[in-house]
CSV table of C-alpha atoms and ligand atoms in Angstrom, one decimal:
chain,number,residue,atom,x,y,z
N,1,MET,CA,88.8,-2.4,76.0
N,2,SER,CA,90.2,-5.7,74.8
N,3,ASP,CA,93.5,-6.4,75.2
N,4,ALA,CA,94.4,-6.4,71.6
N,5,THR,CA,92.8,-2.9,71.3
N,6,ALA,CA,94.6,-1.3,74.2
N,7,LYS,CA,97.9,-2.7,72.6
N,8,LYS,CA,97.0,-1.2,69.4
N,9,GLU,CA,96.3,2.2,71.4
N,10,GLU,CA,99.6,2.0,73.0
N,11,ARG,CA,101.6,1.6,69.5
N,12,ARG,CA,99.5,4.3,67.9
N,13,LYS,CA,101.3,6.8,65.8
N,14,PHE,CA,100.4,10.5,66.5
N,15,HIS,CA,100.0,12.8,63.8
N,16,ALA,CA,100.0,16.5,63.3
N,17,ILE,CA,96.1,17.3,63.0
N,18,LYS,CA,94.8,17.8,59.2
N,19,GLY,CA,95.5,21.2,57.8
N,20,THR,CA,98.2,21.7,60.5
N,21,ARG,CA,101.9,21.1,60.2
N,22,ASP,CA,105.3,21.1,62.0
N,23,LEU,CA,107.7,23.8,60.5
N,24,LEU,CA,111.1,22.4,60.9
N,25,PRO,CA,114.8,23.5,60.6
N,26,PRO,CA,116.2,24.7,58.0
N,27,ASP,CA,112.8,26.1,56.9
N,28,THR,CA,112.5,27.7,59.9
N,29,GLU,CA,115.6,30.3,59.5
N,30,LEU,CA,113.7,31.4,56.4
N,31,TRP,CA,110.7,32.0,58.4
N,32,ASN,CA,112.5,33.8,61.2
N,33,ARG,CA,114.4,36.2,58.2
N,34,VAL,CA,111.0,36.9,56.8
N,35,GLU,CA,109.6,37.8,60.3
N,36,GLN,CA,112.9,39.7,61.3
N,37,THR,CA,112.5,41.8,57.8
N,38,ALA,CA,109.1,42.5,59.1
N,39,HIS,CA,110.1,43.9,62.2
N,40,GLU,CA,112.9,46.0,60.5
N,41,VAL,CA,110.6,47.4,57.4
N,42,PHE,CA,107.4,48.1,59.5
N,43,SER,CA,109.5,50.1,62.3
N,44,THR,CA,111.1,52.1,59.7
N,45,PHE,CA,107.4,53.3,58.8
N,46,GLY,CA,106.5,54.2,62.4
N,47,PHE,CA,104.7,50.8,63.5
N,48,GLY,CA,105.0,49.2,66.7
N,49,GLU,CA,104.1,45.8,67.5
N,50,ILE,CA,101.0,44.4,69.3
N,51,GLY,CA,100.6,41.1,70.8
N,52,LEU,CA,97.2,39.4,70.6
N,53,PRO,CA,95.2,36.5,72.2
N,54,ILE,CA,95.1,33.5,70.2
N,55,PHE,CA,91.2,33.3,71.1
N,56,GLU,CA,88.4,35.9,71.3
N,57,PRO,CA,84.4,35.7,71.9
N,58,THR,CA,83.0,34.3,68.7
N,59,ASP,CA,80.8,37.5,68.7
N,60,LEU,CA,83.7,39.6,67.9
N,61,PHE,CA,84.2,37.8,64.6
N,62,ALA,CA,80.7,37.6,63.9
N,63,ARG,CA,80.4,41.2,64.4
N,64,ALA,CA,83.7,42.4,62.5
N,65,VAL,CA,83.9,40.0,59.8
N,66,GLY,CA,80.1,39.5,59.4
N,67,GLY,CA,78.0,36.7,60.3
N,68,GLU,CA,77.0,35.7,56.4
N,69,THR,CA,80.9,35.5,55.3
N,70,ASP,CA,82.5,32.0,54.8
N,71,ILE,CA,85.0,32.6,57.6
N,72,VAL,CA,82.3,33.1,60.2
N,73,SER,CA,79.6,30.9,58.8
N,74,LYS,CA,81.6,27.7,58.0
N,75,GLU,CA,85.4,28.0,59.0
N,76,MET,CA,85.7,29.0,62.5
N,77,PHE,CA,86.8,26.5,65.5
N,78,SER,CA,84.8,27.5,67.9
N,79,PHE,CA,84.2,26.0,71.5
N,80,PRO,CA,81.7,26.7,74.5
N,81,LEU,CA,83.4,27.9,77.2
N,82,ARG,CA,81.3,26.7,80.4
N,83,PRO,CA,82.2,28.4,83.8
N,84,THR,CA,84.0,25.6,86.1
N,85,THR,CA,82.5,25.1,89.6
N,86,GLU,CA,85.4,26.6,90.9
N,87,GLU,CA,84.9,29.7,88.6
N,88,LEU,CA,81.4,29.8,89.8
N,89,ALA,CA,82.3,29.8,93.5
N,90,ASP,CA,84.7,32.7,92.9
N,91,GLU,CA,82.3,34.7,91.2
N,92,LEU,CA,79.6,34.0,94.1
N,93,PHE,CA,82.4,35.1,96.1
N,94,ASP,CA,83.0,38.2,94.2
N,95,MET,CA,79.2,39.2,94.4
N,96,ASP,CA,79.2,39.1,98.1
N,97,ALA,CA,75.3,38.3,97.7
N,98,GLU,CA,73.0,37.4,100.3
N,99,PHE,CA,71.4,34.2,100.7
N,100,SER,CA,68.1,32.9,102.3
N,101,PRO,CA,68.6,30.1,104.8
N,102,ALA,CA,67.3,27.7,101.9
N,103,GLY,CA,70.2,28.8,100.3
N,104,ASN,CA,68.7,31.0,97.4
N,105,PHE,CA,69.4,34.3,96.6
N,106,VAL,CA,67.8,37.3,98.6
N,107,SER,CA,68.1,39.9,96.1
N,108,PRO,CA,66.4,39.2,92.4
N,109,GLU,CA,69.2,41.7,90.9
N,110,ASP,CA,72.1,39.4,92.6
N,111,GLU,CA,70.4,36.1,90.9
N,112,ARG,CA,70.3,38.0,87.8
N,113,GLN,CA,73.8,38.6,87.7
N,114,PHE,CA,74.7,35.6,89.0
N,115,GLN,CA,72.8,33.9,85.9
N,116,GLU,CA,74.7,36.0,83.5
N,117,ARG,CA,78.0,35.1,84.8
N,118,LYS,CA,77.1,31.3,84.7
N,119,ARG,CA,76.5,31.8,80.9
N,120,THR,CA,78.3,29.4,78.5
N,121,GLU,CA,80.1,31.6,76.3
N,122,SER,CA,81.4,30.5,72.8
N,123,ILE,CA,84.8,31.4,72.1
N,124,SER,CA,86.8,30.9,68.7
N,125,LEU,CA,90.2,30.6,67.8
N,126,ARG,CA,91.0,33.9,65.6
N,127,PRO,CA,90.6,33.4,62.1
N,128,GLU,CA,92.1,37.0,61.6
N,129,ALA,CA,93.6,39.8,63.8
N,130,THR,CA,92.1,42.9,62.3
N,131,ALA,CA,88.9,42.5,64.7
N,132,SER,CA,91.2,41.6,67.6
N,133,VAL,CA,93.4,44.8,67.1
N,134,CYS,CA,90.2,47.0,66.9
N,135,ARG,CA,89.1,45.5,70.3
N,136,ALA,CA,92.4,46.4,71.5
N,137,TYR,CA,92.4,49.9,70.4
N,138,ILE,CA,88.9,50.4,72.1
N,139,GLU,CA,89.9,48.7,75.3
N,140,HIS,CA,92.9,50.4,75.8
N,141,ASN,CA,91.5,53.8,74.9
N,142,MET,CA,94.2,54.2,72.0
N,143,GLN,CA,92.0,57.1,70.8
N,144,GLN,CA,93.7,59.1,73.5
N,145,GLN,CA,97.1,58.5,71.7
N,146,PRO,CA,98.5,60.7,68.8
N,147,GLN,CA,96.6,59.3,65.9
N,148,PRO,CA,97.1,57.4,64.0
N,149,VAL,CA,97.9,54.7,66.0
N,150,LYS,CA,100.0,51.9,63.8
N,151,LEU,CA,100.2,48.4,64.8
N,152,TYR,CA,101.5,45.2,63.4
N,153,TYR,CA,101.4,41.6,64.4
N,154,MET,CA,102.6,37.9,63.4
N,155,GLY,CA,101.0,34.7,64.3
N,156,PRO,CA,98.9,31.8,63.5
N,157,MET,CA,95.3,31.9,62.6
N,158,PHE,CA,93.0,29.3,62.3
N,159,ARG,CA,90.1,28.3,59.6
N,160,ARG,CA,88.6,25.3,59.0
N,161,GLU,CA,89.2,25.5,55.5
N,162,ARG,CA,89.9,22.2,52.9
N,163,PRO,CA,93.5,21.5,53.0
N,164,GLN,CA,95.6,22.2,49.8
N,165,LYS,CA,98.8,23.7,48.6
N,166,GLY,CA,99.2,27.3,50.2
N,167,ARG,CA,95.9,26.5,52.4
N,168,TYR,CA,96.0,25.2,56.0
N,169,ARG,CA,93.9,25.1,58.9
N,170,GLN,CA,96.8,26.6,61.1
N,171,PHE,CA,98.5,29.3,58.9
N,172,TYR,CA,100.3,32.5,59.6
N,173,GLN,CA,99.8,35.8,59.2
N,174,ILE,CA,101.9,39.1,58.9
N,175,GLY,CA,99.7,42.1,59.7
N,176,ALA,CA,99.6,45.8,59.9
N,177,GLU,CA,96.7,48.1,60.7
N,178,ILE,CA,96.5,51.9,61.1
N,179,LEU,CA,93.9,53.1,63.3
N,180,GLY,CA,92.6,56.8,64.0
N,181,GLY,CA,93.2,60.0,62.0
N,182,THR,CA,92.3,61.1,58.6
N,183,ASP,CA,91.2,58.9,56.0
N,184,ALA,CA,93.7,60.8,53.5
N,185,PRO,CA,94.6,58.7,50.5
N,186,ALA,CA,98.3,59.1,51.4
N,187,ILE,CA,97.6,56.9,54.1
N,188,ASP,CA,96.4,54.2,51.8
N,189,ALA,CA,99.2,54.5,49.2
N,190,GLU,CA,102.1,54.6,52.2
N,191,VAL,CA,100.7,51.6,53.8
N,192,ILE,CA,100.8,49.8,50.2
N,193,GLU,CA,104.0,51.3,49.5
N,194,MET,CA,105.4,49.9,52.9
N,195,LEU,CA,104.1,46.4,52.0
N,196,MET,CA,105.9,46.5,48.6
N,197,THR,CA,109.0,47.9,50.2
N,198,TYR,CA,108.6,44.8,52.4
N,199,PHE,CA,108.2,41.9,49.6
N,200,ASP,CA,111.2,43.6,47.8
N,201,LYS,CA,113.5,43.6,50.8
N,202,VAL,CA,112.6,39.8,51.5
N,203,GLY,CA,113.1,39.0,48.0
N,204,LEU,CA,109.6,38.1,46.5
N,205,GLN,CA,109.7,38.2,43.0
N,206,GLY,CA,106.9,38.9,40.2
N,207,ALA,CA,104.4,40.0,42.6
N,208,THR,CA,101.6,41.9,41.5
N,209,LEU,CA,99.3,44.4,43.0
N,210,TYR,CA,95.7,44.7,42.3
N,211,ILE,CA,93.8,47.3,43.4
N,212,ASN,CA,90.0,48.1,43.7
N,213,SER,CA,87.4,50.6,45.4
N,214,ILE,CA,84.3,49.3,46.6
N,215,GLY,CA,82.7,52.7,47.9
N,216,HIS,CA,80.7,53.2,51.0
N,217,ASN,CA,77.3,51.7,52.4
N,218,ALA,CA,75.2,54.2,50.8
N,219,GLU,CA,72.3,54.4,48.4
N,220,ASN,CA,74.4,56.7,46.2
N,221,CYS,CA,77.6,54.4,46.3
N,222,ARG,CA,77.9,50.9,46.9
N,223,ARG,CA,74.3,50.1,48.2
N,224,GLY,CA,73.1,51.3,44.9
N,225,TYR,CA,75.6,49.2,42.9
N,226,VAL,CA,74.6,46.0,45.0
N,227,ALA,CA,70.9,46.7,43.8
N,228,ASN,CA,72.0,47.1,40.1
N,229,LEU,CA,74.5,43.9,40.1
N,230,LYS,CA,71.6,41.8,42.0
N,231,ALA,CA,69.1,42.7,39.2
N,232,ALA,CA,71.9,41.7,36.6
N,233,LEU,CA,72.7,38.8,38.1
N,234,GLU,CA,69.0,37.7,38.3
N,235,LYS,CA,68.6,37.8,34.7
N,236,VAL,CA,71.6,35.2,34.4
N,237,LYS,CA,70.7,33.4,37.2
N,238,ASP,CA,69.8,29.9,35.5
N,239,LYS,CA,73.5,30.1,33.9
N,240,LEU,CA,75.2,30.2,37.4
N,241,GLY,CA,76.5,27.4,39.4
N,242,PRO,CA,74.5,26.7,42.8
N,243,ASP,CA,77.3,28.8,44.8
N,244,SER,CA,76.9,31.8,42.8
N,245,GLN,CA,72.7,31.3,42.8
N,246,ARG,CA,72.8,31.4,46.6
N,247,ARG,CA,74.9,34.4,46.7
N,248,ILE,CA,72.3,36.5,44.6
N,249,ASP,CA,70.5,36.7,47.9
N,250,THR,CA,73.2,36.7,50.6
N,251,ASN,CA,75.9,38.5,49.2
N,252,PRO,CA,75.9,39.4,45.3
N,253,LEU,CA,79.4,41.1,45.5
N,254,ARG,CA,80.7,37.9,46.5
N,255,VAL,CA,79.6,36.4,43.0
N,256,LEU,CA,82.4,38.5,41.3
N,257,ASP,CA,85.0,36.4,43.4
N,258,SER,CA,84.0,33.2,41.5
N,259,LYS,CA,86.8,31.5,39.9
N,260,LEU,CA,84.3,28.9,38.2
N,261,GLU,CA,85.3,28.7,34.5
N,262,SER,CA,81.7,28.3,33.1
N,263,GLU,CA,80.8,31.9,34.9
N,264,GLN,CA,83.8,34.2,33.8
N,265,ALA,CA,82.0,35.1,30.5
N,266,ILE,CA,78.9,36.0,32.3
N,267,ILE,CA,80.7,37.7,35.1
N,268,ALA,CA,82.5,39.9,32.4
N,269,THR,CA,79.2,41.3,31.3
N,270,LEU,CA,78.1,42.7,35.1
N,271,PRO,CA,78.1,46.1,35.9
N,272,HIS,CA,81.3,47.8,37.4
N,273,ILE,CA,81.5,49.2,41.0
N,274,THR,CA,83.6,51.8,39.5
N,275,ASP,CA,80.8,53.3,37.4
N,276,HIS,CA,78.5,53.7,40.7
N,277,LEU,CA,81.0,55.3,43.1
N,278,CYS,CA,79.7,58.4,44.5
N,279,ASP,CA,81.5,61.5,44.4
N,280,GLU,CA,83.7,61.4,47.5
N,281,CYS,CA,84.7,57.8,46.8
N,282,LYS,CA,85.6,58.4,43.5
N,283,THR,CA,87.7,61.3,44.3
N,284,HIS,CA,89.4,59.3,47.3
N,285,TYR,CA,90.1,56.4,44.7
N,286,ALA,CA,91.5,58.7,42.3
N,287,GLU,CA,93.8,60.3,44.9
N,288,VAL,CA,95.0,56.8,46.0
N,289,LYS,CA,96.3,56.0,42.3
N,290,ARG,CA,97.8,59.3,42.0
N,291,GLN,CA,99.6,58.9,45.1
N,292,LEU,CA,100.7,55.1,44.4
N,293,GLN,CA,102.2,56.8,41.2
N,294,VAL,CA,103.9,59.2,42.8
N,295,ARG,CA,105.5,56.8,45.1
N,296,GLY,CA,106.6,54.5,41.9
N,297,VAL,CA,104.3,51.6,43.1
N,298,LEU,CA,103.0,49.5,40.2
N,299,TYR,CA,99.4,48.4,40.4
N,300,GLN,CA,96.6,47.0,38.0
N,301,GLU,CA,93.1,47.9,38.5
N,302,ASN,CA,90.7,44.8,39.5
N,303,TRP,CA,86.9,45.8,39.2
N,304,ARG,CA,86.1,42.3,40.7
N,305,LEU,CA,88.0,42.7,43.7
N,306,VAL,CA,85.7,42.8,46.5
N,307,ARG,CA,87.4,40.6,49.5
N,308,GLY,CA,85.5,37.9,51.6
N,309,LEU,CA,85.2,39.9,54.8
N,310,ASP,CA,82.4,42.8,55.6
N,311,TYR,CA,84.0,45.3,57.1
N,312,TYR,CA,86.0,46.7,54.1
N,313,MET,CA,84.8,50.0,52.0
N,314,ARG,CA,86.6,52.0,49.6
N,315,THR,CA,90.1,51.0,48.7
N,316,THR,CA,90.7,47.0,48.5
N,317,PHE,CA,93.8,45.5,47.2
N,318,GLU,CA,95.4,42.1,47.0
N,319,ILE,CA,98.6,40.9,45.9
N,320,THR,CA,99.6,37.6,44.0
N,321,ALA,CA,102.8,35.9,43.6
N,322,PRO,CA,104.2,33.1,41.5
N,323,GLY,CA,104.7,29.6,42.3
N,324,LEU,CA,101.5,29.1,44.6
N,325,GLY,CA,99.2,27.3,42.4
N,326,ALA,CA,95.2,28.3,42.8
N,327,GLN,CA,96.1,29.8,46.1
N,328,ASN,CA,98.3,32.5,44.9
N,329,ALA,CA,97.2,35.5,47.0
N,330,VAL,CA,100.1,36.5,49.3
N,331,CYS,CA,98.3,39.4,51.1
N,332,GLY,CA,95.3,40.9,51.3
N,333,GLY,CA,94.1,44.3,52.6
N,334,GLY,CA,91.8,47.3,52.7
N,335,ARG,CA,90.1,50.4,54.2
N,336,TYR,CA,87.6,49.8,56.9
N,337,ASP,CA,86.5,53.1,58.4
N,338,GLY,CA,83.8,52.2,60.8
N,339,LEU,CA,84.9,48.8,62.0
N,340,VAL,CA,85.9,50.5,65.3
N,341,GLU,CA,82.7,52.1,66.0
N,342,LEU,CA,80.7,48.9,65.1
N,343,LEU,CA,82.8,47.2,67.9
N,344,GLY,CA,81.9,49.9,70.3
N,345,GLY,CA,84.3,52.4,69.8
N,346,PRO,CA,84.3,56.0,68.8
N,347,PRO,CA,84.3,56.4,65.1
N,348,THR,CA,87.7,55.8,63.7
N,349,LYS,CA,89.3,55.5,60.3
N,350,GLY,CA,91.1,52.0,59.6
N,351,ILE,CA,93.1,50.5,56.7
N,352,GLY,CA,95.4,47.3,56.9
N,353,PHE,CA,96.6,44.1,55.3
N,354,ALA,CA,97.7,40.9,56.1
N,355,ILE,CA,100.3,38.8,54.5
N,356,GLY,CA,99.9,35.0,54.2
N,357,GLU,CA,103.3,34.3,55.6
N,358,ASP,CA,103.2,30.4,54.7
N,359,ARG,CA,102.5,31.5,50.9
N,360,LEU,CA,105.2,34.0,50.8
N,361,ILE,CA,107.6,31.2,51.9
N,362,LEU,CA,106.6,28.9,49.7
N,363,SER,CA,106.7,31.4,46.7
N,364,LEU,CA,110.3,32.4,47.9
N,365,GLN,CA,111.4,28.9,48.1
N,366,GLU,CA,109.8,28.1,44.7
N,367,SER,CA,111.8,30.8,43.0
N,368,GLY,CA,115.1,29.9,44.6
N,369,LYS,CA,115.2,32.8,46.8
N,370,GLY,CA,114.3,31.0,50.0
N,371,GLN,CA,117.7,29.1,50.2
N,372,ILE,CA,119.2,29.0,53.3
N,373,GLN,CA,122.9,28.6,54.2
N,374,GLN,CA,122.9,25.0,55.6
N,375,GLY,CA,125.6,23.7,57.9
N,376,ARG,CA,127.7,24.5,60.4
N,377,ASP,CA,131.0,27.2,60.4
N,378,VAL,CA,133.5,24.6,62.2
N,379,TYR,CA,133.5,20.9,62.9
N,380,ILE,CA,136.0,20.3,65.7
N,381,ALA,CA,137.6,17.0,65.2
N,382,TRP,CA,139.3,16.2,68.3
N,383,MET,CA,141.4,13.2,69.5
N,384,GLY,CA,142.7,12.5,73.0
N,385,GLU,CA,141.9,13.8,76.4
N,386,HIS,CA,144.1,17.1,76.0
N,387,ALA,CA,143.0,17.5,72.7
N,388,TYR,CA,139.3,17.6,73.9
N,389,ALA,CA,139.9,19.9,76.6
N,390,ALA,CA,141.5,22.7,74.0
N,391,ALA,CA,138.6,21.6,71.6
N,392,ILE,CA,135.8,22.7,74.5
N,393,ARG,CA,137.8,25.7,75.0
N,394,ALA,CA,137.9,26.7,71.1
N,395,ALA,CA,133.9,25.5,70.7
N,396,LYS,CA,133.5,28.3,73.1
N,397,ASP,CA,135.5,31.0,71.9
N,398,LEU,CA,134.3,30.3,68.4
N,399,ARG,CA,130.6,30.4,69.5
N,400,ASN,CA,131.0,33.8,71.3
N,401,ALA,CA,132.4,35.1,68.2
N,402,GLY,CA,129.3,34.0,66.6
N,403,PHE,CA,130.2,31.0,64.5
N,404,SER,CA,128.2,27.5,64.5
N,405,VAL,CA,130.2,24.9,65.7
N,406,GLU,CA,129.5,21.2,66.2
N,407,LEU,CA,131.6,19.8,68.8
N,408,PRO,CA,130.9,15.9,68.9
N,409,PRO,CA,130.7,14.5,72.4
N,410,LEU,CA,132.6,11.4,71.9
N,411,GLU,CA,136.2,10.8,70.4
N,412,GLN,CA,136.0,9.8,66.6
N,413,LYS,CA,138.8,8.5,64.3
N,414,PHE,CA,139.9,11.6,62.3
N,415,GLY,CA,138.5,9.9,58.9
N,416,LYS,CA,134.8,9.4,60.5
N,417,ALA,CA,134.8,12.8,62.0
N,418,LEU,CA,135.8,14.6,58.3
N,419,GLY,CA,133.1,12.5,57.2
N,420,GLN,CA,130.6,13.7,59.7
N,421,ALA,CA,131.8,17.2,58.9
N,422,ASP,CA,131.0,16.9,55.2
N,423,LYS,CA,127.3,15.5,55.9
N,424,LEU,CA,126.7,18.4,58.3
N,425,GLY,CA,127.8,20.9,55.4
N,426,ALA,CA,130.8,22.4,57.6
N,427,LYS,CA,132.8,24.7,55.9
N,428,TYR,CA,135.9,24.2,58.0
N,429,ALA,CA,137.1,21.1,60.2
N,430,LEU,CA,139.4,22.0,62.9
N,431,ILE,CA,141.6,19.2,63.5
N,432,LEU,CA,142.8,18.8,67.1
N,433,GLY,CA,145.1,15.5,68.3
N,434,ASP,CA,147.1,15.8,71.3
N,435,ASN,CA,150.3,16.3,68.8
N,436,GLU,CA,148.7,19.8,67.6
N,437,VAL,CA,148.1,20.9,71.2
N,438,SER,CA,151.5,20.0,72.5
N,439,GLU,CA,153.0,21.7,69.3
N,440,GLY,CA,150.5,24.9,69.8
N,441,LEU,CA,149.8,24.5,65.9
N,442,TRP,CA,146.2,23.6,65.0
N,443,THR,CA,145.4,22.6,61.6
N,444,LEU,CA,142.3,24.1,59.9
N,445,LYS,CA,141.1,21.9,56.8
N,446,THR,CA,138.9,23.7,54.2
N,447,LEU,CA,136.3,21.2,53.1
N,448,ALA,CA,135.1,23.0,49.9
N,449,ASP,CA,138.8,22.3,48.4
N,450,GLY,CA,140.5,20.1,50.9
N,451,THR,CA,143.5,22.6,51.6
N,452,GLN,CA,144.7,22.3,55.2
N,453,GLN,CA,147.0,25.2,57.2
N,454,LYS,CA,148.6,24.9,60.5
N,455,LEU,CA,148.1,27.9,62.7
N,456,THR,CA,148.2,29.0,66.4
N,457,GLU,CA,145.2,29.4,68.3
N,458,PRO,CA,145.0,33.0,68.1
N,459,ASP,CA,145.6,33.4,64.5
N,460,LEU,CA,143.0,30.6,63.5
N,461,LEU,CA,140.6,32.5,65.3
N,462,GLN,CA,141.5,35.6,64.0
N,463,PHE,CA,141.7,33.8,60.3
N,464,LEU,CA,138.3,32.5,60.7
N,465,ARG,CA,136.9,36.2,61.9
N,466,ASP,CA,138.3,37.4,59.1
N,467,GLN,CA,136.6,35.0,56.8
N,468,LYS,CA,133.1,35.6,58.0
N,469,PRO,CA,130.9,37.7,56.0
N,470,ALA,CA,130.1,41.1,57.6
N,471,SER,CA,126.3,40.3,57.6
N,472,GLN,CA,126.6,37.7,59.9
Q,501,LIG,P1,92.5,37.4,54.1
Q,501,LIG,O1,92.5,37.8,52.6
Q,501,LIG,O2,91.3,36.9,54.5
Q,501,LIG,O3,92.5,39.0,55.0
Q,501,LIG,O4,93.6,37.0,54.5
Q,501,LIG,C1,94.9,37.5,54.1
Q,501,LIG,C2,95.8,36.5,53.8
Q,501,LIG,O5,96.2,35.5,54.5
Q,501,LIG,C3,95.6,35.9,52.2
Q,501,LIG,O6,95.9,36.7,51.3
Q,501,LIG,C4,96.4,34.8,52.3
Q,501,LIG,O7,97.6,34.9,51.9
Q,501,LIG,C5,96.5,34.2,54.1
Q,501,LIG,N1,95.4,33.1,54.3
Q,501,LIG,C6,94.3,33.3,54.3
Q,501,LIG,N2,93.4,32.0,54.4
Q,501,LIG,C7,94.9,31.1,54.4
Q,501,LIG,C8,94.5,29.8,54.9
Q,501,LIG,N3,93.8,29.1,55.0
Q,501,LIG,N4,95.8,29.2,54.6
Q,501,LIG,C9,96.9,29.8,54.4
Q,501,LIG,N5,97.2,31.3,54.0
Q,501,LIG,C10,96.1,31.8,54.1
Q,501,LIG,C11,92.4,39.1,56.2
Q,501,LIG,O8,92.8,38.2,57.0
Q,501,LIG,C12,92.2,40.7,56.8
Q,501,LIG,N6,92.3,40.6,58.3
Q,501,LIG,C13,93.4,41.4,56.2
Q,501,LIG,C14,93.4,43.2,56.7
Q,501,LIG,C15,94.1,43.3,57.4
Q,501,LIG,N7,92.6,43.4,56.3
Q,501,LIG,C16,92.7,45.0,56.9
Q,501,LIG,N8,93.6,44.8,57.9
């Protein structure tokens, strides 16, 4: 490397990788509020939190989400995980194998086992968490607990999509899953009711709930419909764009998802799945809708809502919110009976959803509901050594009482200190000079109106406590 290149390297500024971003204060306060509300609301519905790994075997997602889906075929961050020399040595030690004088395995079975352990595995950053929850359900024998098991999670997910407003490569989800027990439509309705209660509590305005049923994978239900749809699509193939043309063969249902303007009129003429559901799925769907009405949950039916993951059956739903542009889905979910079994567990019912936290935050901010009260409660403007000792004590007492307090580390002239207090958006300035300390009367200035009052230390603390809203 030339000197010039080395210098340039040294001065290189680092940036967050494309599609990732830093979450900064004061926005992070809104993130915390949104998450705290989820903890509170979900626990009133009997959900417990589950923590999951950020990476899992690639095969888990391929099997659960589907190898042909966009998520698995194009969007995963996958890495080969080759065992290190130390790990291989540990494996050998574990195996307690016998070796010939030339250093070869004596038993062919040992050799086979070692080759298996030596295998390079592909792992992926999780693009979603439903697959992991099902894996954990199986791994921890949760079918032995009282059913259903209700779990929720929050955290980052990773998809290598083209970044744009509301679409990131590292994004955050708050999700919930109900596993085991019955597939009673009341479960579908209650999980949706919980979601809408949550959105209401968090202050999301203008959310619209769309629902659909995509039946189950049988000839007299979805499979029959897909054959029908495929035949209808073949007839209009030359009017469709290249993506939809390809999907006629790979996954005809996904054509219904198309947002291409030129395809909308054609899609409107295609057969509807609701007319092809088997009797059981039809009854289930009707009862989900009735149960939503009983709960006072408003919905709109959308026959084109098929979702982009393979594990769904029967109920699917999505929620859109204003202020998000093209990426307006803040939540997606649905029923996935059979997924646990597909991953090697017992036959198990399942339903759940995931909220896009980034989009929820964006929508709250756009509607002005994401305003976070900024600034400190009290800025302590001190001058003089005695005053500093009193200021440290006051800061400690006020912080213990739950106030946010700024105590400048260096002495400042009062004028400068008050300017600083203003800049930080402080509500009060506590003015402490050596005079105030020797008199035992402290000055409290309300910065909004400039009024001042002199109070003893205990009265001042009491006064501030009385001003603090009960919610804080
Ligand atoms: P999903 O529809 O792929 O479903 O994602 C759920 C939500 O995550 C979306 O509605 C959206 O708000 C958000 N989201 C997805 N991709 C991005 C992205 N690149 N940037 C920002 N936000 C994004 C699932 O993930 C299923 N696991 C949901 C589920 C749980 N179904 C049953 N249980």
